[in-house]
Coordinates of C-alpha atoms (C1' of nucleotides) in Angstrom, one line a residue:
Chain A
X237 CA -16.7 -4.9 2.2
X238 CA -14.2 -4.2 5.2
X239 CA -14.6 -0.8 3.9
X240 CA -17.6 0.4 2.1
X241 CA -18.1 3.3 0.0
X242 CA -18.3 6.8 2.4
X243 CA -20.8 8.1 -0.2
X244 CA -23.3 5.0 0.0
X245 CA -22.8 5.4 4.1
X246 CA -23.4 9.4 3.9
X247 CA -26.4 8.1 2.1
X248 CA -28.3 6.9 4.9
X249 CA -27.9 9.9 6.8
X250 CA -30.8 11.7 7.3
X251 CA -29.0 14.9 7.1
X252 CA -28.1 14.0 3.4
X253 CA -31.3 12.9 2.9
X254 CA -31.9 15.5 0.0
X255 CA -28.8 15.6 -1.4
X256 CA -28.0 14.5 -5.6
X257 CA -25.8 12.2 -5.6
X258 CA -23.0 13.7 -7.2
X259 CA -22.9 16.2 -4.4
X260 CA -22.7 13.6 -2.3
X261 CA -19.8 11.6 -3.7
X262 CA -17.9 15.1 -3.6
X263 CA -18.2 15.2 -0.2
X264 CA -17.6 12.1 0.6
X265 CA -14.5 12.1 -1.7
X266 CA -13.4 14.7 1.4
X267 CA -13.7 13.1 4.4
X268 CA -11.7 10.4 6.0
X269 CA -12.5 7.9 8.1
X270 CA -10.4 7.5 11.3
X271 CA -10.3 4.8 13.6
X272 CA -9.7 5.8 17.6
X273 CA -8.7 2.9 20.3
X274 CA -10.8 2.8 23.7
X275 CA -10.5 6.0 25.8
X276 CA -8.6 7.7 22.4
X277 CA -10.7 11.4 22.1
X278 CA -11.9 12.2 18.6
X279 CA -11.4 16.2 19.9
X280 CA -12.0 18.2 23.1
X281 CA -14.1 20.7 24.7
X282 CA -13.0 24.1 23.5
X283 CA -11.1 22.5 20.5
X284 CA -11.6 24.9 17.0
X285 CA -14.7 22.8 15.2
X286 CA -12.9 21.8 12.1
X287 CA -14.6 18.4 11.6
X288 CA -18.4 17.3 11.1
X289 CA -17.8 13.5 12.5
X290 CA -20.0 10.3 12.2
X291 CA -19.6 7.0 13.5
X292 CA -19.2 4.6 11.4
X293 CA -18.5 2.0 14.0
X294 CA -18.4 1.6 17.5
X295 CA -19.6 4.2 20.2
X296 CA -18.5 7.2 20.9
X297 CA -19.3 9.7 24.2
X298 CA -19.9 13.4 24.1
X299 CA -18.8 14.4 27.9
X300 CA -17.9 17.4 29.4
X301 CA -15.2 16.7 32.6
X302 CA -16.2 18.8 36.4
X303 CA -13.5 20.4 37.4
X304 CA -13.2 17.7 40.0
X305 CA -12.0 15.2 37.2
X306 CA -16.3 13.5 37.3
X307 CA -16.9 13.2 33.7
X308 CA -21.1 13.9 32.5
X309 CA -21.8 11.7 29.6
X310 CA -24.3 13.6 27.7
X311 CA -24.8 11.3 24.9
X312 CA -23.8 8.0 23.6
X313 CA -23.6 7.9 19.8
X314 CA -24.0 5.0 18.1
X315 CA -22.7 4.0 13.6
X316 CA -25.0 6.8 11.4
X317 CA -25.2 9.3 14.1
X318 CA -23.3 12.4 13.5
X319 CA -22.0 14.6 16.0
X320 CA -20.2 17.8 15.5
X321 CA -22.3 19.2 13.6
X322 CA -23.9 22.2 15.7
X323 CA -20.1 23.4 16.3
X324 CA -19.3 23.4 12.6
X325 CA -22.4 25.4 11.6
X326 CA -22.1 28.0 14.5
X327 CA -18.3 28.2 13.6
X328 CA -17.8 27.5 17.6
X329 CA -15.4 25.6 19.4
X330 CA -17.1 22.6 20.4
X331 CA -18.8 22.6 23.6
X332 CA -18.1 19.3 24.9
X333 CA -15.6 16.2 24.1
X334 CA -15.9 13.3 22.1
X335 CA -14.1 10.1 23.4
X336 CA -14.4 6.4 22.1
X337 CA -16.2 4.1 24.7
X338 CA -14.9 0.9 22.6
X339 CA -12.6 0.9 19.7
X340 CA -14.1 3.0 16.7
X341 CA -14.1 4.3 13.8
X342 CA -15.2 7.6 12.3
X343 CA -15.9 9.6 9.7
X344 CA -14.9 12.9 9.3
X345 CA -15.5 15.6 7.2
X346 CA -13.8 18.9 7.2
X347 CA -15.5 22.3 7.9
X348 CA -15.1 23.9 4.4
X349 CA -16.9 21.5 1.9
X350 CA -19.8 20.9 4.0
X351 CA -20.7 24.6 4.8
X352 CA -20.5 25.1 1.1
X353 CA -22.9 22.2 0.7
X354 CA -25.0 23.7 3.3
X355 CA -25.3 26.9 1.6
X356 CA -26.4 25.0 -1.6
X357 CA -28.8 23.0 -0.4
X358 CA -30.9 23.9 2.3
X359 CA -32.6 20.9 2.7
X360 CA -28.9 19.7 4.7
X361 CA -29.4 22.8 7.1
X362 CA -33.0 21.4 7.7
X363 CA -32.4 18.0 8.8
X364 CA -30.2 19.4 11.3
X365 CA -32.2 21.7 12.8
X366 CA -34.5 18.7 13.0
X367 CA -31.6 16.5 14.3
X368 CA -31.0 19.0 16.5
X369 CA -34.5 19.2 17.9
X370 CA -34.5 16.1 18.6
X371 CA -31.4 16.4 21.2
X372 CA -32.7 19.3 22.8
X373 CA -35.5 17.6 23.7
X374 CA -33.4 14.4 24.6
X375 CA -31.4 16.8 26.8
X376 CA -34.5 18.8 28.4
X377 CA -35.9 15.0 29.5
X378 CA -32.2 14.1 31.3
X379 CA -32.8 17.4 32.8
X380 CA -36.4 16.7 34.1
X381 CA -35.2 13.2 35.4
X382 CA -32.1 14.5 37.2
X383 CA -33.8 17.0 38.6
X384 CA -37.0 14.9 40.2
X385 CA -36.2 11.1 40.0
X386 CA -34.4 8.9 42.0
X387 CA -30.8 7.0 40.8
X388 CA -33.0 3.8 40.4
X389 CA -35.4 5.5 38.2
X390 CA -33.1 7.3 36.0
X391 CA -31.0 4.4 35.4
X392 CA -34.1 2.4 34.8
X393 CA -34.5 4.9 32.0
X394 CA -31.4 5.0 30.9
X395 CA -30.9 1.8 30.1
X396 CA -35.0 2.2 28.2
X397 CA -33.8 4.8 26.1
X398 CA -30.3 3.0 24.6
X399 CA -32.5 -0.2 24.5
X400 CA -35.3 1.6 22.7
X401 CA -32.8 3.1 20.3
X402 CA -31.0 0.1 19.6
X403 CA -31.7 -3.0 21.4
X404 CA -31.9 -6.0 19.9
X405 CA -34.5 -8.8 20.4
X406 CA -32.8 -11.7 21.6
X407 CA -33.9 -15.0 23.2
X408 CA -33.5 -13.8 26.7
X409 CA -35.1 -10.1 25.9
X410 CA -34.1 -7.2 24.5
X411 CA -29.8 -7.2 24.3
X412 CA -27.9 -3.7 24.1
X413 CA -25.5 -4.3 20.9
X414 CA -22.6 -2.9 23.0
X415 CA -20.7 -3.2 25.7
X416 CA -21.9 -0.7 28.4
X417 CA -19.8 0.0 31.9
X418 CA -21.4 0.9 35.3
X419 CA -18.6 3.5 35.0
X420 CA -20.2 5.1 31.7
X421 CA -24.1 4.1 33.2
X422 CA -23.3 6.4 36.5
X423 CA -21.6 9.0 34.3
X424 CA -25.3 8.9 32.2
X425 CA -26.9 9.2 35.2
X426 CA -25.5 11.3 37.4
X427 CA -23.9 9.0 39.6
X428 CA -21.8 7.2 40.9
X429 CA -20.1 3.7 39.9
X430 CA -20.9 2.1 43.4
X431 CA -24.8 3.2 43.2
X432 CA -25.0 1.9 39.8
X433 CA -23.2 -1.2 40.7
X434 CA -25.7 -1.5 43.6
X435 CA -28.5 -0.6 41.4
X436 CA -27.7 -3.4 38.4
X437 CA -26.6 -5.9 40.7
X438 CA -29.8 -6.1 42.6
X439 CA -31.9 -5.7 39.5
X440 CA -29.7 -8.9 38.5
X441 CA -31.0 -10.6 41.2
X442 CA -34.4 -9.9 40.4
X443 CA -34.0 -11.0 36.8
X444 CA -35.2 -7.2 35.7
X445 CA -31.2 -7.5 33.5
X446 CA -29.0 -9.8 32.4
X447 CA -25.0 -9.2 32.1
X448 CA -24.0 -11.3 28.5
X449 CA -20.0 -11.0 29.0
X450 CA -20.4 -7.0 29.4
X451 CA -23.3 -6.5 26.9
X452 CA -27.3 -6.2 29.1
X453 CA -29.8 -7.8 28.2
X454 CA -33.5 -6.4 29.2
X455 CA -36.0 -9.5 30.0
X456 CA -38.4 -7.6 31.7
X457 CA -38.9 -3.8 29.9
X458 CA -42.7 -3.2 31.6
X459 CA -40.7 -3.6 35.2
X460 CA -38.1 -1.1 33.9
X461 CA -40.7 1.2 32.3
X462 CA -42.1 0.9 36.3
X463 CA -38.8 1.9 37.3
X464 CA -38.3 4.4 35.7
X465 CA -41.5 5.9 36.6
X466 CA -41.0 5.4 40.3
X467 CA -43.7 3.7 40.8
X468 CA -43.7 1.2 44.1
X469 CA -43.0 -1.8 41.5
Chain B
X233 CA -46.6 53.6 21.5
X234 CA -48.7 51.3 24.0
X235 CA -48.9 48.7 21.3
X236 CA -46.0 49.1 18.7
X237 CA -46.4 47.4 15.1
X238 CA -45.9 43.3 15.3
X239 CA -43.9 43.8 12.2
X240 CA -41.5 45.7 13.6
X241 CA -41.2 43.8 16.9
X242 CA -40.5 40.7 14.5
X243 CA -37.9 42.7 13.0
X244 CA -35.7 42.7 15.4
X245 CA -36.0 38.9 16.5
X246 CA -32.9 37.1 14.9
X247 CA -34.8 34.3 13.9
X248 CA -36.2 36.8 10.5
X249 CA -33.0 38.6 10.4
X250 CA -32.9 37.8 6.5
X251 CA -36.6 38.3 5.7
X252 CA -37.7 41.1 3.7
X253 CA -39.8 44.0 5.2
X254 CA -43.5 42.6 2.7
X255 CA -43.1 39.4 4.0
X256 CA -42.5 40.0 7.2
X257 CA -45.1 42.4 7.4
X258 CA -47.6 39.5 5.8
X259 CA -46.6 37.4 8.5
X260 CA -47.6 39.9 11.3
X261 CA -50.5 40.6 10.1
X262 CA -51.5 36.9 10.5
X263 CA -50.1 37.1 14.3
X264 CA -52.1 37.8 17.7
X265 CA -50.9 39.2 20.4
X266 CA -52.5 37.5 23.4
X267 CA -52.6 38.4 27.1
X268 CA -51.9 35.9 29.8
X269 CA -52.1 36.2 33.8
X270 CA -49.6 35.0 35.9
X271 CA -50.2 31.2 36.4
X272 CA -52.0 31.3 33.2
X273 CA -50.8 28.6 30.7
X274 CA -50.4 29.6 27.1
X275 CA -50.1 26.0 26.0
X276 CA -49.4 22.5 27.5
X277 CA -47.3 19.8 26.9
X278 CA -49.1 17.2 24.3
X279 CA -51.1 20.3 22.8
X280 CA -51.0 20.3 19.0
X281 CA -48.7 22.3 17.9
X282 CA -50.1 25.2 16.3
X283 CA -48.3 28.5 17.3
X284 CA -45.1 30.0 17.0
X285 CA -44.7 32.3 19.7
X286 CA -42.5 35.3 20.6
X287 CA -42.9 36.7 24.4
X288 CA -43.6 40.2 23.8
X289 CA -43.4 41.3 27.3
X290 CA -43.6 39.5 30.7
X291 CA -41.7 36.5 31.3
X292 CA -42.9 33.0 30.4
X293 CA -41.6 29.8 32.1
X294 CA -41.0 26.5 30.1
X295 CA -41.7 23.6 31.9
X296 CA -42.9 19.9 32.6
X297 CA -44.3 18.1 35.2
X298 CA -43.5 15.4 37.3
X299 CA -46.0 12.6 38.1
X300 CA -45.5 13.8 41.7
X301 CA -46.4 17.0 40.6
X302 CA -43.2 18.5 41.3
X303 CA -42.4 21.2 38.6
X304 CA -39.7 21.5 36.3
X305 CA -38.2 24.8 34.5
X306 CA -36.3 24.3 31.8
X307 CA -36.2 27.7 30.5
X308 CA -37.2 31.2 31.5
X309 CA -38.1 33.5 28.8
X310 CA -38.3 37.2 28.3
X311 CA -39.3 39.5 25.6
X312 CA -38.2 39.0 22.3
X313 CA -37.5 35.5 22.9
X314 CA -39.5 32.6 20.9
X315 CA -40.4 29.7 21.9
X316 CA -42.4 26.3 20.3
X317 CA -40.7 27.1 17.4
X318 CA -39.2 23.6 17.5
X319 CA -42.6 21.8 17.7
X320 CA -44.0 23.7 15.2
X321 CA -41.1 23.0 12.3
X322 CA -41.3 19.3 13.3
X323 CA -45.4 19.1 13.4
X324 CA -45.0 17.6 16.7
X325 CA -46.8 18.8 19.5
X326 CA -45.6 20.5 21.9
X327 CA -42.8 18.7 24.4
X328 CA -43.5 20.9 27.5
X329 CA -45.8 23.5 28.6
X330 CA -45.3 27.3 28.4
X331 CA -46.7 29.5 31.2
X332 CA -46.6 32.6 32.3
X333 CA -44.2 33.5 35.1
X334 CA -46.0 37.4 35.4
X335 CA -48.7 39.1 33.9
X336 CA -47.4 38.6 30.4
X337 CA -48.2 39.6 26.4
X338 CA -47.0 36.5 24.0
X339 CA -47.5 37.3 20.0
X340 CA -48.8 34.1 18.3
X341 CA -48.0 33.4 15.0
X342 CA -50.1 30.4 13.1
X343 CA -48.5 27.8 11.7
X344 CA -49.1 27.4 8.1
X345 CA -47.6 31.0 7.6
X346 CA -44.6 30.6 9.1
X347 CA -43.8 27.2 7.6
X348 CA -44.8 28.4 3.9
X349 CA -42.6 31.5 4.8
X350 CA -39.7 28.9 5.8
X351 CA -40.0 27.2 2.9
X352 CA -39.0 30.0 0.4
X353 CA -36.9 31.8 2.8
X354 CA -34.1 29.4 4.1
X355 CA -32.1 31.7 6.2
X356 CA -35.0 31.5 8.8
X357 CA -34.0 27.4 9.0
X358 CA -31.0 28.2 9.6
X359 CA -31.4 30.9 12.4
X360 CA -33.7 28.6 14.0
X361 CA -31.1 25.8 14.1
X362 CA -28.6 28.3 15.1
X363 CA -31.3 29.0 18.4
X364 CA -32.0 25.4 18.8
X365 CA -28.1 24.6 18.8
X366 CA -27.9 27.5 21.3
X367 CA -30.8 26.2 23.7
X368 CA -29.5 22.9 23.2
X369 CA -25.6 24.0 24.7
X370 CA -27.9 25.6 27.8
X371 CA -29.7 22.3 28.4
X372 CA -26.6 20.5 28.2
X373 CA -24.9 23.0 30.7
X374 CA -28.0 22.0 33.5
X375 CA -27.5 18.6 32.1
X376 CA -23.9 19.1 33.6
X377 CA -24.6 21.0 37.0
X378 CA -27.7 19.1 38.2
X379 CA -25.5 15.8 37.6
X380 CA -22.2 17.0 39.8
X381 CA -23.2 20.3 41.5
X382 CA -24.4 21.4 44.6
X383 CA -27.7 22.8 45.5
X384 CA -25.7 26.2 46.3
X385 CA -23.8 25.7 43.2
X386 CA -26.7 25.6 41.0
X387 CA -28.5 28.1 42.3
X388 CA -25.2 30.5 42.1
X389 CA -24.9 29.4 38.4
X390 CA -28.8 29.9 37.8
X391 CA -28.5 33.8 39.2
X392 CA -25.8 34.3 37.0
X393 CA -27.6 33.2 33.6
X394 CA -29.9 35.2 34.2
X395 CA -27.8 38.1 34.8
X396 CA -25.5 37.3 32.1
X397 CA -28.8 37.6 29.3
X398 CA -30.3 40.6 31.4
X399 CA -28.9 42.2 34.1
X400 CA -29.3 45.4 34.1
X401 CA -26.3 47.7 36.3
X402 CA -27.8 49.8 38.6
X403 CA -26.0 51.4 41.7
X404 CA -26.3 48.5 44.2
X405 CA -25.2 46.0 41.7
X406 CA -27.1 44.4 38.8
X407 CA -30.5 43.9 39.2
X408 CA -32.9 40.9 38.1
X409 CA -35.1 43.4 35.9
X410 CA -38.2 40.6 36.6
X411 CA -39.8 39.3 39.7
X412 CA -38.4 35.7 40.5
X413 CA -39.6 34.0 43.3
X414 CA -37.8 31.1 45.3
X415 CA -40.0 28.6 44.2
X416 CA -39.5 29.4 40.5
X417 CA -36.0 29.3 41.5
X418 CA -35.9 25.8 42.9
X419 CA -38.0 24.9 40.1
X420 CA -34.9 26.1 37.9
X421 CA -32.4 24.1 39.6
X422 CA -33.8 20.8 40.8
X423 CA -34.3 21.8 44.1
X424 CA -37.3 22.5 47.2
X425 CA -38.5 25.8 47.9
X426 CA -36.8 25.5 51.4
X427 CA -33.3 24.8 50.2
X428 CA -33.5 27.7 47.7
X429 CA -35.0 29.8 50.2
X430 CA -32.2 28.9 53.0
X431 CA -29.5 29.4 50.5
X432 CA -30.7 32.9 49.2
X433 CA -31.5 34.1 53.0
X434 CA -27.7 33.5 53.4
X435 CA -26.7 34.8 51.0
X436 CA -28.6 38.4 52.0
X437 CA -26.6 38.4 55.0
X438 CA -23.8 37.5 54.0
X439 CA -24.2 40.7 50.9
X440 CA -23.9 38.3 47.9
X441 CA -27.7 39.0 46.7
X442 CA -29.8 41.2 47.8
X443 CA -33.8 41.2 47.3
X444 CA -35.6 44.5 46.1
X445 CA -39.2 43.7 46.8
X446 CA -38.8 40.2 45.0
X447 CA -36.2 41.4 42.5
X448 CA -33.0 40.2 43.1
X449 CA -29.9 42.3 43.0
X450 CA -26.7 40.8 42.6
X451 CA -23.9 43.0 43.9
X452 CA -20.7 40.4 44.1
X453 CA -21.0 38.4 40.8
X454 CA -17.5 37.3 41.7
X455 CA -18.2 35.7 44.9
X456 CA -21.7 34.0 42.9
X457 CA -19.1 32.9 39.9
X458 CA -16.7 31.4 43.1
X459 CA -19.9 29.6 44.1
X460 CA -21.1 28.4 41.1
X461 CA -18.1 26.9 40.6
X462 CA -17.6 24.9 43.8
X463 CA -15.0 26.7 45.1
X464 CA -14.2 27.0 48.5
X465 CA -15.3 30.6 48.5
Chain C
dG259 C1' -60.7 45.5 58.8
dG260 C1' -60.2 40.7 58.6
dG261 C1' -60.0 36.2 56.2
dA262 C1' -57.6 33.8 52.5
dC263 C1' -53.4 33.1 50.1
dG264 C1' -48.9 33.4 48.6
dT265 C1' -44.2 34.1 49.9
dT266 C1' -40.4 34.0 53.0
dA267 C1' -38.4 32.2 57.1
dT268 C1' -36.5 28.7 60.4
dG269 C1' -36.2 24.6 63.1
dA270 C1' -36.2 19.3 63.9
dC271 C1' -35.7 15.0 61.8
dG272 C1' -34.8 11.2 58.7
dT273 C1' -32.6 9.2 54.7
dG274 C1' -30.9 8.4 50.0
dG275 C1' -26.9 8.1 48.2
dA276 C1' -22.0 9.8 48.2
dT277 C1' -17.6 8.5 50.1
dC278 C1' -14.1 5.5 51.7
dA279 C1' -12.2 1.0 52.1
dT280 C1' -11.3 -3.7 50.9
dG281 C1' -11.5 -7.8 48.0
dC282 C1' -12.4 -10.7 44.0
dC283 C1' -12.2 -11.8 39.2
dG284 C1' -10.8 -11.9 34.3
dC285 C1' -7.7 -10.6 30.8
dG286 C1' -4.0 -8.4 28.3
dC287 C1' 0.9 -8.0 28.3
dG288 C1' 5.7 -8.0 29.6
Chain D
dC225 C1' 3.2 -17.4 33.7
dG226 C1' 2.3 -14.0 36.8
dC227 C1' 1.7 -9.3 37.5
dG228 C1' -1.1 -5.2 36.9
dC229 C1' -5.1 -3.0 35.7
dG230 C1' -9.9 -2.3 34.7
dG231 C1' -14.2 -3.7 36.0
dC232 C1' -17.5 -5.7 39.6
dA233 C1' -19.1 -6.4 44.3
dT234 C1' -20.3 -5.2 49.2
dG235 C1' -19.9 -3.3 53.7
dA236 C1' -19.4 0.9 57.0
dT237 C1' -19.9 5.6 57.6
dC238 C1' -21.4 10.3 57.0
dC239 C1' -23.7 14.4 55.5
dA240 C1' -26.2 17.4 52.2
dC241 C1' -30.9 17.8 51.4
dG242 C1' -35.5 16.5 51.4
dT243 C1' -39.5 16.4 54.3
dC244 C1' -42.6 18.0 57.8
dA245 C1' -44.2 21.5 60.9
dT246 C1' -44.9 26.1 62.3
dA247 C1' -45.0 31.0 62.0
dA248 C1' -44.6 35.9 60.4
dC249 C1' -45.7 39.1 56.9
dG250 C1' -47.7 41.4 52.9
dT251 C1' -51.6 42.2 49.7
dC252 C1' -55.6 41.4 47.6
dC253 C1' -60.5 41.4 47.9
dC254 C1' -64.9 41.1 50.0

DNA sequence: GGGACGTTATGACGTGGATCATGCCGCGCG
DNA sequence: CGCGCGGCATGATCCACGTCATAACGTCCC
């Protein structure tokens, strides 16, 4: 139970969704599952796509570094969501990094067996067009917020859309499942660490978030949704 | 020869690349070309989602809107380039709005067409996901200069997408082959009419761009690709 | 030919947030 | 155990840009 079956995870994909279950176990019976420490980089901008990767467990940022060393988180990947994938279709190097933001572990399958599967089965290359959607529009709302709101307000919604995606209701509101930075926050945002320390700490104050030993909690989501909105409060 | 066949124009859009001349001739005949004046919107964000559409000529801007009212473009489209494609294969409406940037001609396909069309023909899936992985890179590059770049830098690195897709080389350097004004520019990069228009005006007399009765010509890529990337120049 | 508008242009001014600097706390590790 | 490092916290500056105001110019249209 440490380690279930790959092909029951793969399951619950939404990428596999269509796929018979024999197929399944076949591709599964490819992959590995790795596990990478804090900081450790699953691969690299510009590195040869070779892998199709999903989390299995713990969280794992897609950045892309400035040349001046700032790192732009563009997305923060959570167990079942796969990432790699665009790379491995388009037969591209992959256009950003992947880098473990806690201790993780994930699941890997190489290029060959799933490109074969894709031909097969349609359905695969589908859901990730789908998937895919999805991120683009994700991606064209950080744009639209970096480019017109303030750093209050796209924090505010940062922290709306992890919690949407994955918080969990607690006793004291709605608590992020992970341990989340002001480092990695700013580098969501835009940033920097001192303006998202500033930012958090005052919302502290004003009981808008709690900090549970690294993880936030979210009492107060309407103020946030405010927030993020820009409205006077 | 002042309106060509649709089928033909379809022909050569990637996206049917593997689609066999009947069909695709079915499918035009089910399209409409339809003309739109400048500031004329051909849908809006939140409209059902009911075309596919392919810019036949003109230039038609993506974009969403602030609360403030502040615009923002997330893409700038010319002919031969679909758009809503996404909204339509998801049966979502429509995540932004789509107006025209000029006097413009946009062929509308309906939707049931096209999705029974994608249905038996998969290789249309797949070059849709291959666009939507290719948009989705492009967001992820703004993504990247509106969080660490200058104004200058993104306005530099705007010019030069552009020019990259369709510059064309004339003798004073390559020329924007479309009308762009400074607002539509800011609008690109996150920015205020002003600042793009101060930047540009400097960069007349200084001979990195120059304006051809409000089309740009960029004679010194290198010097924009030294600003784009921050450089001290 | 003369408003009305849209676009480019330029200056003055204020400020949000980046930058730099310094200190505190908790924890893993030698 | 104590040192070092990663993560918060907070203050003091500074400057790139946004904002506001004003103006010149072209062109469309009555």
């Amino acid at each position: 139970m440490a380690e279930s079956d790959p092909a029951e995870f793969l399951r619950d994909i939404p990428v596999f969704a269509g796929v018979p279950n024999d197929e399944l176990q076949a591709l599964a019976a490819s992959a590995r599952a790795e596990s990478y420490r804090v900081r450790e980089y699953v691969f690299m901008e510009g590195d040869a796509a070779d892998w199709f990767c999903v989390v299995r467990s713990g969280r794992i940022k897609i950045l892309r570094q400035s040349r001046a060393g700032k790192e732009v988180v563009l997305e923060l990947l959570g167990p079942g969501e796969p990432f790699g994938g665009v790379a491995v279709i388009e037969g591209r190097p992959y256009p950003a990094s992947a880098q473990a933001a806690q201790a993780s572990v994930v699941l890997k399958i190489p290029r060959e067996p799933i490109v074969a599967l894709a031909e097969r089965r349609p359905a695969i290359i589908r859901e990730m067009a789908l998937m895919i959607g999805r991120r683009l529009r994700d991606a064209h709302d950080s744009v639209k917020s970096l480019a017109v709101d303030s750093v209050e307000a796209r924090l505010a919604a940062a922290l709306l859309r992890l919690a949407e995606r994955e918080g969990a209701p607690g006793p004291g509101g709605l608590a992020l499942p992970f341990p989340l930075t002001r480092q990695t926050l700013a580098d969501m945002t835009g940033t920097t660490v001192e303006s998202a320390i500033r930012v958090v700490s005052r919302w502290q104050k004003d009981g808008i978030v709690r900090d549970d030993g690294g993880r936030l909690v979210l009492p107060d989501l309407d103020e946030l949704r405010a927030l993020a909105e820009g409205e006077p409060g």
